[in-house]
Short mmCIF file of C-alpha atoms in Angstrom, two decimals:
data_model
loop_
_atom_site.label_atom_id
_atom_site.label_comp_id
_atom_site.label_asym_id
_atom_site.label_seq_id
_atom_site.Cartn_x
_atom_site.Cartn_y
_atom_site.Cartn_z
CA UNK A 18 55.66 11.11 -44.80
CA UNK A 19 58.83 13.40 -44.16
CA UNK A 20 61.29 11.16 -41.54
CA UNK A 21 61.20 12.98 -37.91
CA UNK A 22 64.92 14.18 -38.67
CA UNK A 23 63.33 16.54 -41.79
CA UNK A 24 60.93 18.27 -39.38
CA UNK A 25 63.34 18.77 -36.84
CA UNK A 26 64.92 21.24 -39.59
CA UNK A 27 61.71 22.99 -40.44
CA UNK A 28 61.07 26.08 -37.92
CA UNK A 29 57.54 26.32 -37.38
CA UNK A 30 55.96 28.32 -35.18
CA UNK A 31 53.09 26.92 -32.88
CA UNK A 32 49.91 28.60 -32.67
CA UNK A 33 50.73 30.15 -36.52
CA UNK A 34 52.15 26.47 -38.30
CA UNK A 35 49.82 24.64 -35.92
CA UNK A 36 46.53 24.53 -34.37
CA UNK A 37 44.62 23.11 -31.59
CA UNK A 38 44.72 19.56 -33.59
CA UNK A 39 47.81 19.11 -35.06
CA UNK A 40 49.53 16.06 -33.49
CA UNK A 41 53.32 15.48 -33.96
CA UNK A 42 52.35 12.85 -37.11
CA UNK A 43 51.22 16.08 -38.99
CA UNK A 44 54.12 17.66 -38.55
CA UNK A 45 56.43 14.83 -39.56
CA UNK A 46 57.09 13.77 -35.91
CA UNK A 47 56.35 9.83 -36.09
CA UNK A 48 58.79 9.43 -33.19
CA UNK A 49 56.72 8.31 -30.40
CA UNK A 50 53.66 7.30 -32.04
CA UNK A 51 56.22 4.79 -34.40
CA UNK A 52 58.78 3.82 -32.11
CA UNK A 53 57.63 3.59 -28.99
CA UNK A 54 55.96 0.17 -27.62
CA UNK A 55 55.94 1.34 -23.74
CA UNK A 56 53.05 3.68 -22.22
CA UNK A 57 53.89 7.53 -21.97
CA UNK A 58 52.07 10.13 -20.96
CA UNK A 59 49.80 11.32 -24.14
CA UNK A 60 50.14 7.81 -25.85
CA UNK A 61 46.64 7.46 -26.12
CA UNK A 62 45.69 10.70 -27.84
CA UNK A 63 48.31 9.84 -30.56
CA UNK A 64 46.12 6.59 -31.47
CA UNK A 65 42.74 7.91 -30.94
CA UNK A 66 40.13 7.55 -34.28
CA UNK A 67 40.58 10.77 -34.99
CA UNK A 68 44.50 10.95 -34.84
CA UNK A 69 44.56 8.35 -37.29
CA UNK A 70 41.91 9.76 -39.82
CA UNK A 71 43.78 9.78 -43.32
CA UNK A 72 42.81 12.97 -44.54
CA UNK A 73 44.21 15.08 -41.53
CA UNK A 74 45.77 18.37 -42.16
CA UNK A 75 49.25 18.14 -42.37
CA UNK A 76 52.38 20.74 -42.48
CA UNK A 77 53.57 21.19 -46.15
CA UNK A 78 55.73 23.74 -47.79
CA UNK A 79 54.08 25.66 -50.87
CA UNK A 80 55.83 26.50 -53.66
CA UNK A 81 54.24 29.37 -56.17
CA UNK A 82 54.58 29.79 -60.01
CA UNK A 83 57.98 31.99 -60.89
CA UNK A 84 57.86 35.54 -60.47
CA UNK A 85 54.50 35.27 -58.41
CA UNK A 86 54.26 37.30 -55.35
CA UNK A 87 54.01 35.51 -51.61
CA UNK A 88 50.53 33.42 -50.82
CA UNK A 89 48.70 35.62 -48.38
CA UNK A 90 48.58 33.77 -45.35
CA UNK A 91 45.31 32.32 -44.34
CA UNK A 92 44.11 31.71 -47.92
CA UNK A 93 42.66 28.15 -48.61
CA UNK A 94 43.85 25.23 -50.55
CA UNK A 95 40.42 24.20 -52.47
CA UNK A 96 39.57 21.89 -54.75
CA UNK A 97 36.24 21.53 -56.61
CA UNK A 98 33.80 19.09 -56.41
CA UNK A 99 30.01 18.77 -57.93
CA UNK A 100 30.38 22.62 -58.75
CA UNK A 101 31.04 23.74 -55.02
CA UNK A 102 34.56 24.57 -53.68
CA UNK A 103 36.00 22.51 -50.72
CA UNK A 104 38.46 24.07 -48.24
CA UNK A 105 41.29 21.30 -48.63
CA UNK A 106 43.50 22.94 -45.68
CA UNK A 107 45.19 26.82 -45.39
CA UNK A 108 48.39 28.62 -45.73
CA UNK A 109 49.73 29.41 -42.47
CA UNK A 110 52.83 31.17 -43.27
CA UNK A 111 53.88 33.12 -46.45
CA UNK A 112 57.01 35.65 -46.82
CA UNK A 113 59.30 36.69 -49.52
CA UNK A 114 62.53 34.78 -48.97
CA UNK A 115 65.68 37.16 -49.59
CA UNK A 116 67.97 33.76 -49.21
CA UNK A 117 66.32 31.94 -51.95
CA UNK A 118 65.19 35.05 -54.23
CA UNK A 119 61.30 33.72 -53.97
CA UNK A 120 58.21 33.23 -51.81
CA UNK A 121 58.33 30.39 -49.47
CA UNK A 122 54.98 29.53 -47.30
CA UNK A 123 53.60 26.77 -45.24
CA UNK A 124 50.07 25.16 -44.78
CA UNK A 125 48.21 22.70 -43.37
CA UNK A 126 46.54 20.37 -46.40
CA UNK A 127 44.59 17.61 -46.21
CA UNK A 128 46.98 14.47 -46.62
CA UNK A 129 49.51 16.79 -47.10
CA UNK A 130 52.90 14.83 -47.27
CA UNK A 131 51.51 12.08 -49.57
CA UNK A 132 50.84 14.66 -52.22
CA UNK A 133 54.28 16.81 -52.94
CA UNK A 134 54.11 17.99 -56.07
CA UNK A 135 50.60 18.04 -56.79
CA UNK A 136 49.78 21.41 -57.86
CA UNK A 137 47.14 22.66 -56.09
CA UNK A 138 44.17 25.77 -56.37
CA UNK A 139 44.85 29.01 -53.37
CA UNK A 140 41.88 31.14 -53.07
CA UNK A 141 41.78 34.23 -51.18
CA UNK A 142 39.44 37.30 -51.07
CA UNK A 143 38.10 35.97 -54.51
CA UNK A 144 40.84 35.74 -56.34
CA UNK A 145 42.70 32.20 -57.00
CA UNK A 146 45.89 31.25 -57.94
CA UNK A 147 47.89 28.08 -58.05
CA UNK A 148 50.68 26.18 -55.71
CA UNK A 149 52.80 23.19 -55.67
CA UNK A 150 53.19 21.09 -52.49
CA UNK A 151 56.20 20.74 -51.43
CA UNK A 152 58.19 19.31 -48.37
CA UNK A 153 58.18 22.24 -45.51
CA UNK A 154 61.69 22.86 -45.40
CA UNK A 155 62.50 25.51 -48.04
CA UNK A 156 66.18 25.64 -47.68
CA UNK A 157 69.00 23.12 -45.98
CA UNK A 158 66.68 20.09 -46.28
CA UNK A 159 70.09 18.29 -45.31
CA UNK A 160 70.47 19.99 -42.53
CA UNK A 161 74.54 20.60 -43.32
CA UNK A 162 74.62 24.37 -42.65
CA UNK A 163 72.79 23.58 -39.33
CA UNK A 164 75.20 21.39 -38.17
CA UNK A 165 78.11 22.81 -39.71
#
């Protein structure tokens, strides 16, 4: 899982990058959740069964094939299983990156940050393509031009 200091570098925007589930732990965030041994207000949400389900959808970056165009936002990770596709998670942010001369997106994947740089199926309207996971921040993962 990315430290808490990675996804404090990675801009995401809520209600786009996030949904009505995502916890801080999908995000990166472990802060509270594993640090914190007093009571706070939302403690017990962060511990709930289903906050601690291993498959949750969690923010990744996703890197496409060289020369490919941007992954249209919205499209679904899938993977295959007894001849039917499974939605694995979805892109929720795609655009061509002028700083790093190629498409950068993000997504929410099932177990997401245990599987960077597992390549990955992207279907959408039909037509599929592939993807590597990668960590969500694209560019400065050090953070040194942000605290320059």
């Amino acid at each position: 899982m990315p430290s808490s200091s990675a996804s404090k570098r990675c801009f995401i925007v809520i209600g786009k990058d996030t949904d009505g589930t995502t916890l801080p732990h999908d995000l990166g965030s472990e802060g509270p959740r594993a640090k914190r041994q007093t009571d706070y207000v939302g403690r017990r949400s962060l511990f709930t069964e289903e906050a601690s389900r291993n498959n949750r959808l969690q923010l990744v970056g996703l890197r496409v094939p060289q020369g490919e165009m941007p992954l249209p936002t919205g499209a679904h990770g899938i993977k295959r299983e007894g001849g039917r596709l499974h939605s694995q998670g979805f892109v929720t942010s795609s655009y061509q990156s002028p700083t790093l001369g190629r498409p950068v997106a993000l997504g929410l994947i099932e177990r997401g940050a245990a599987r960077h740089g597992e390549t990955i199926e992207v279907q959408h309207l039909g037509k599929v393509r592939t993807a590597t996971i990668a960590p969500p921040c694209a560019f400065d993962p050090a953070g040194d031009r942000l605290n320059a």
